[in-house]
Every structure is written in C-alpha cells, then in structure tokens.
Amino acid sequence: MPRHCRSPGCTAEATRYGAFCTSHKATLRRHGDADQRGITKADLKAPLRAIRGRVERNSGNPVWGQSEGRWQEVVSHAHAVLARQGAGSAYVRQAASETVKLAETVEARTVMETAFAVYLMADQQPRRFASDRAFRVQLVRRLRGLAEANAGTWFDHDTGRMKRVYRELPPQAAKVMGEWCAKAFGAVGLFLARMDREQREAAARKADADRAAMTAALEALT
Ligand SMILES: [Zn+2]
C-alpha cells in the first residue's frame, strides 16, 4: 500500500524507502528540512540593515573585531583540514573548501554581519525556520550566497538572459559548515537578537504608555 509523504498537507506518495515524496525529499536535502522555505537575500534586507546600524553605532566596541577573529579561527581550521592530506571525511573537506572560498572572496565583516542578520531574522520570525538544522543550512546558504564564485551561470533560453545557479552543498557538508559558522557567530548573534527584541519591546511599551497618557489627557479636557 502506498504511503503518503510525511510533510504536513502533502498528499503525494512517499518514495519507496523514504518518509517524503520526491519533491519534499529534495527540499530536505537542499534546505535542511522538508518544510523549510529558502531564506532569500531579500528576506535578510531589513535584519541586515538593523545589524549594520548596530555595528555603526558601536564602531569602537571590540566585539566586532573579536567576532571576525572567531571567523578567522574557523578559516584557519579549514585551511589546516585542507593542508593535511586525507584529514577529515569528504564532507569535512568540502565544508573546509567552501569556508576557504568564502573567506577569500568576502570580507570577514560582511560574513559576520550577514550571519548576525540570520540570527536576528530567526528571533523576529521564528516560524520561518522549520528546525535548528534548517536554520544552520539557511545560515550557510546565505553566507555562501555572498561569494559570487559559488554561483555558476547558464543561459536561459526562455528569457534570453544569463542566470545564476547556486551550487548545492551536500547535506552533510552543509551541516559541518553550519556548525563552524554557528561556533564563530552563534553566541554574539543570539545576544544581538535578544538585545534587539528587548529594545523593540521597550519601545512598544513606551508607545503604549504615550498613547494612554494622550487618551487620559484628552478625556480630562473640559
Ligand atoms: Zn511531499
């Protein structure tokens, strides 16, 4: 008897040995969860603006340099993996090679700000991330998206234009790279996201209080 795909609301048949239909299986591989929709560059625009604002307002604070330092440590580790022949599994070597490529094409500051923006977005819109695993895969996707070298191009005959293709990382390699990026940026990213939320909540409380005071003042008019 055919089984249904396990993704909620999907009526397609599951693959012979899997829990999902072919389409959700592909999404799982690509995005880290069968129900994860890819986080786009456009999705990150507002969180990135907020992070850059915070960095600029606190340009003298050492935390940015320290975070870049943590990223450099990850990059050094990746270099070490690649330098030792046979070190690490194929997935670890792939993660290392992607990490080095990213560091060579994108400034540490941009990598850091983008990573923090993903943490901020996850705090603001938790439902856009299906699971922790999916979060890390999206983090890696957005960081890899910064490196144009990752994007091949092909000619789209329908539109007559060149299109960019995002080269997928195998799931295990994405998982490894996600762990490294979380190690570099996770603690500060979570701190910044919480700080942002607390400040927004405080601002909302103040706006409420101001409105209540205005209402009271209007009611007191004779
Ligand atoms: Zn499905």
Short mmCIF file of C-alpha atoms and ligand atoms in Angstrom, two decimals, residues 5 7 10 12 20-21 24, ligand 1:
data_model
loop_
_atom_site.label_atom_id
_atom_site.label_comp_id
_atom_site.label_asym_id
_atom_site.label_seq_id
_atom_site.Cartn_x
_atom_site.Cartn_y
_atom_site.Cartn_z
CA CYS A 5 4.57 11.96 2.25
CA SER A 7 5.18 16.68 5.17
CA CYS A 10 1.23 16.92 1.24
CA ALA A 12 1.89 12.90 -2.69
CA PHE A 20 8.76 12.04 1.97
CA CYS A 21 7.71 12.47 -1.65
CA HIS A 24 9.92 17.20 -0.19
ZN ZN B 1 5.58 15.76 -0.09
#
